[in-house]
Short mmCIF file of C-alpha atoms in Angstrom, two decimals:
data_model
loop_
_atom_site.label_atom_id
_atom_site.label_comp_id
_atom_site.label_asym_id
_atom_site.label_seq_id
_atom_site.Cartn_x
_atom_site.Cartn_y
_atom_site.Cartn_z
CA MET A 1 0.00 0.00 0.00
CA ARG A 2 2.81 2.44 0.87
CA ALA A 3 4.78 1.58 -2.28
CA LEU A 4 1.74 2.52 -4.38
CA ASP A 5 0.88 5.58 -2.24
CA LEU A 6 -2.66 4.26 -1.77
CA PRO A 7 -5.12 5.93 0.63
CA ALA A 8 -4.88 3.29 3.37
CA ALA A 9 -7.19 5.08 5.82
CA ALA A 10 -9.97 5.38 3.20
CA ILE A 11 -9.59 1.72 2.27
CA GLU A 12 -9.71 0.63 5.93
CA ASP A 13 -12.79 2.82 6.56
CA ALA A 14 -14.54 1.27 3.54
CA LEU A 15 -13.71 -2.22 4.82
CA LEU A 16 -15.05 -1.45 8.28
CA ALA A 17 -18.25 -0.09 6.71
CA LEU A 18 -18.75 -3.50 5.05
CA LEU A 19 -18.12 -5.54 8.22
CA PRO A 20 -20.82 -6.02 10.83
CA ALA A 21 -20.01 -4.77 14.34
CA GLY A 22 -20.17 -8.14 16.14
CA LEU A 23 -18.04 -10.49 14.09
CA GLY A 24 -17.03 -13.91 15.30
CA ARG A 25 -13.90 -15.35 13.66
CA VAL A 26 -12.14 -13.48 10.83
CA ALA A 27 -9.29 -14.68 8.61
CA ASP A 28 -6.98 -12.25 6.82
CA ILE A 29 -5.36 -14.19 3.99
CA GLY A 30 -2.00 -12.74 2.97
CA THR A 31 -1.89 -10.65 6.14
CA GLY A 32 1.59 -9.23 5.56
CA THR A 33 2.44 -6.93 8.48
CA GLY A 34 -0.92 -7.61 10.14
CA ARG A 35 -2.36 -4.12 9.75
CA LEU A 36 -5.85 -5.42 8.90
CA LEU A 37 -5.78 -7.64 11.99
CA GLU A 38 -5.22 -4.52 14.08
CA VAL A 39 -8.08 -2.73 12.30
CA MET A 40 -10.56 -5.63 12.57
CA ALA A 41 -9.68 -6.93 16.06
CA PRO A 42 -12.01 -4.54 17.96
CA ARG A 43 -14.98 -5.85 15.93
CA ALA A 44 -14.26 -9.56 16.16
CA ALA A 45 -14.08 -12.34 18.72
CA ALA A 46 -10.88 -13.56 17.02
CA VAL A 47 -8.78 -12.52 14.04
CA LEU A 48 -6.28 -14.83 12.36
CA GLY A 49 -3.64 -13.62 9.91
CA LEU A 50 -2.33 -16.11 7.37
CA ASP A 51 0.76 -15.58 5.23
CA ALA A 52 3.32 -17.66 3.35
CA SER A 53 6.21 -15.41 4.44
CA ARG A 54 7.88 -16.06 7.78
CA GLU A 55 9.37 -12.55 7.64
CA MET A 56 5.95 -10.93 7.25
CA LEU A 57 4.55 -13.06 10.07
CA ALA A 58 7.38 -11.92 12.35
CA LEU A 59 6.46 -8.30 11.61
CA ALA A 60 2.77 -9.05 12.21
CA ARG A 61 3.52 -10.77 15.54
CA ALA A 62 5.55 -7.76 16.66
CA ARG A 63 2.72 -5.38 15.66
CA LEU A 64 0.11 -7.44 17.52
CA GLY A 65 2.35 -7.73 20.58
CA GLU A 66 2.99 -3.98 20.71
CA ARG A 67 -0.76 -3.33 20.57
CA ASN A 68 -1.58 -6.07 23.07
CA LEU A 69 -4.26 -7.61 20.86
CA ALA A 70 -5.09 -10.82 22.73
CA ASN A 71 -7.75 -11.89 20.18
CA ALA A 72 -5.32 -11.74 17.24
CA SER A 73 -2.90 -14.40 16.05
CA VAL A 74 -0.95 -15.33 12.93
CA ARG A 75 -0.11 -18.58 11.19
CA LEU A 76 2.08 -19.71 8.31
CA ALA A 77 -0.11 -20.84 5.42
CA ASP A 78 -0.38 -21.10 1.64
CA MET A 79 -3.45 -19.27 0.28
CA TYR A 80 -4.22 -22.24 -1.99
CA ARG A 81 -4.19 -24.78 0.88
CA LEU A 82 -5.31 -23.12 4.09
CA PRO A 83 -4.85 -25.39 7.14
CA LEU A 84 -8.35 -24.53 8.36
CA PRO A 85 -11.66 -26.40 8.53
CA ASP A 86 -14.54 -25.83 6.13
CA GLY A 87 -17.02 -23.19 7.28
CA GLY A 88 -15.07 -22.13 10.38
CA PHE A 89 -15.01 -18.36 9.79
CA ASP A 90 -17.58 -15.56 9.68
CA ALA A 91 -15.48 -13.34 7.41
CA ALA A 92 -12.30 -13.44 5.34
CA THR A 93 -10.27 -10.72 3.67
CA LEU A 94 -7.66 -10.68 0.93
CA GLN A 95 -6.09 -7.22 0.78
CA MET A 96 -3.62 -6.50 -2.02
CA VAL A 97 -2.99 -10.23 -2.44
CA LEU A 98 -4.87 -11.41 -5.51
CA HIS A 99 -2.73 -9.49 -8.03
CA TYR A 100 0.22 -11.69 -6.97
CA ALA A 101 -1.73 -14.97 -7.38
CA GLU A 102 -0.93 -17.36 -10.19
CA ASP A 103 -4.50 -18.65 -9.97
CA PRO A 104 -6.84 -16.04 -8.47
CA ALA A 105 -9.91 -18.27 -8.93
CA ALA A 106 -8.31 -21.05 -6.85
CA ALA A 107 -7.32 -18.57 -4.12
CA LEU A 108 -10.89 -17.26 -3.94
CA ALA A 109 -12.33 -20.78 -3.87
CA GLU A 110 -10.08 -21.64 -0.92
CA ALA A 111 -11.07 -18.43 0.90
CA ALA A 112 -14.75 -19.21 0.33
CA ARG A 113 -14.28 -22.77 1.61
CA ILE A 114 -13.37 -21.59 5.10
CA LEU A 115 -16.48 -19.37 5.38
CA ARG A 116 -19.70 -20.42 7.04
CA PRO A 117 -22.87 -20.04 4.93
CA GLY A 118 -23.66 -16.33 4.88
CA GLY A 119 -20.06 -15.45 5.75
CA LEU A 120 -18.53 -12.37 4.16
CA LEU A 121 -15.54 -12.43 1.82
CA VAL A 122 -13.92 -9.08 0.94
CA VAL A 123 -11.30 -8.78 -1.79
CA ILE A 124 -9.34 -5.51 -1.85
CA ASP A 125 -7.20 -5.03 -4.94
CA PRO A 126 -6.50 -2.61 -7.78
CA ALA A 127 -9.09 -2.04 -10.47
CA PRO A 128 -7.84 -2.41 -14.06
CA HIS A 129 -4.92 -0.11 -14.82
CA GLY A 130 -2.23 0.29 -17.45
CA ARG A 131 0.67 1.05 -15.12
CA GLN A 132 3.63 -0.93 -16.44
CA ASP A 133 5.81 0.43 -13.62
CA VAL A 134 3.58 -1.42 -11.14
CA LEU A 135 3.61 -4.65 -13.12
CA SER A 136 7.36 -4.75 -13.64
CA GLY A 137 8.64 -2.83 -10.61
CA LEU A 138 6.42 -4.50 -8.00
CA ALA A 139 6.06 -7.90 -9.69
CA HIS A 140 2.27 -7.81 -9.96
CA ARG A 141 1.00 -10.70 -12.07
CA TRP A 142 -2.31 -8.98 -12.87
CA PRO A 143 -2.95 -5.39 -14.01
CA GLY A 144 -5.93 -5.05 -11.70
CA PHE A 145 -9.29 -6.79 -11.86
CA ASP A 146 -12.63 -5.84 -13.34
CA ASP A 147 -16.01 -6.30 -11.72
CA ALA A 148 -17.21 -8.97 -14.16
CA GLY A 149 -14.10 -11.10 -13.77
CA LEU A 150 -14.21 -10.97 -9.96
CA ALA A 151 -17.95 -11.66 -9.94
CA GLY A 152 -17.41 -14.74 -12.10
CA TRP A 153 -14.67 -16.13 -9.87
CA LEU A 154 -16.65 -15.36 -6.71
CA GLY A 155 -19.75 -17.05 -8.14
CA ALA A 156 -17.74 -20.11 -9.12
CA ALA A 157 -16.39 -20.20 -5.54
CA GLY A 158 -19.94 -20.40 -4.15
CA CYS A 159 -20.35 -16.73 -3.24
CA ALA A 160 -22.94 -14.14 -4.18
CA PRO A 161 -21.14 -10.92 -5.17
CA LEU A 162 -22.33 -7.67 -3.61
CA PRO A 163 -21.86 -4.20 -5.12
CA PRO A 164 -18.16 -3.24 -5.23
CA VAL A 165 -16.83 -0.09 -3.58
CA GLU A 166 -14.22 2.05 -5.38
CA ILE A 167 -11.58 4.12 -3.61
CA ALA A 168 -9.95 6.82 -5.73
CA GLY A 169 -6.22 7.29 -5.61
CA PRO A 170 -3.07 7.15 -7.72
CA LEU A 171 -4.13 3.60 -8.52
CA PRO A 172 -7.88 2.89 -8.35
CA VAL A 173 -8.68 0.31 -5.68
CA ARG A 174 -11.90 -1.64 -5.29
CA LEU A 175 -13.39 -3.64 -2.48
CA TRP A 176 -15.37 -6.59 -3.80
CA PRO A 177 -17.58 -8.04 -1.05
CA ALA A 178 -19.44 -11.34 -1.45
CA ARG A 179 -21.57 -13.61 0.74
CA ARG A 180 -20.95 -17.35 0.97
CA LEU A 181 -23.98 -19.22 -0.30
CA ALA A 182 -25.54 -21.93 1.85
CA VAL A 183 -25.40 -24.28 -1.13
CA PRO A 184 -22.74 -23.68 -3.80
CA VAL A 185 -24.23 -22.86 -7.21
CA ALA A 186 -22.57 -25.93 -8.76
CA ALA A 187 -24.42 -28.16 -6.26
CA LEU A 188 -27.89 -26.82 -7.06
CA PRO A 189 -30.01 -29.19 -9.13
CA GLU A 190 -31.06 -28.11 -12.58
CA THR A 191 -34.74 -27.39 -12.82
CA THR A 192 -37.05 -27.81 -15.73
CA LEU A 193 -39.91 -25.39 -16.07
CA THR A 194 -43.18 -26.77 -17.36
CA PHE A 195 -46.22 -24.74 -18.31
#
């Protein structure tokens, strides 16, 4: 976020506006330094940060320790194979993570898997952009995401997309919220209408 000079406070405020006040368990996938854990901890019974980088987790642990957040913890994990049970979380976030993913659809499917029916998934990432400096200089795999593409991946993951929220800045950022369906779309039986 700092490298891109993004309006972090506006993004965090938009996220908090999407989250209900009394959350149970929340997972932040690709937590990095743990900033979102700090932001969400007052609203949740427990927040868990997951990251594949031991260095980032060390920074997150230090942040959480300095702020004495007893309901926050971190764990080493791969976003494609989260070591968590199905349906164990009320909300999950992926902030500035998906543009690094080789397979964004698989990462979203795994995030959806850990949500209870009705759970909230929020993806925070750049909207489409043509900034080659970002792609080459910061090793982004994707030049942002559009609403239709994210909606398709979220639907395939068993989530119902909600209206996205855009945050203006040097690089446009969107928050794409979605609710986990009780029954994944792929599992619904086909119906035949007769008149």
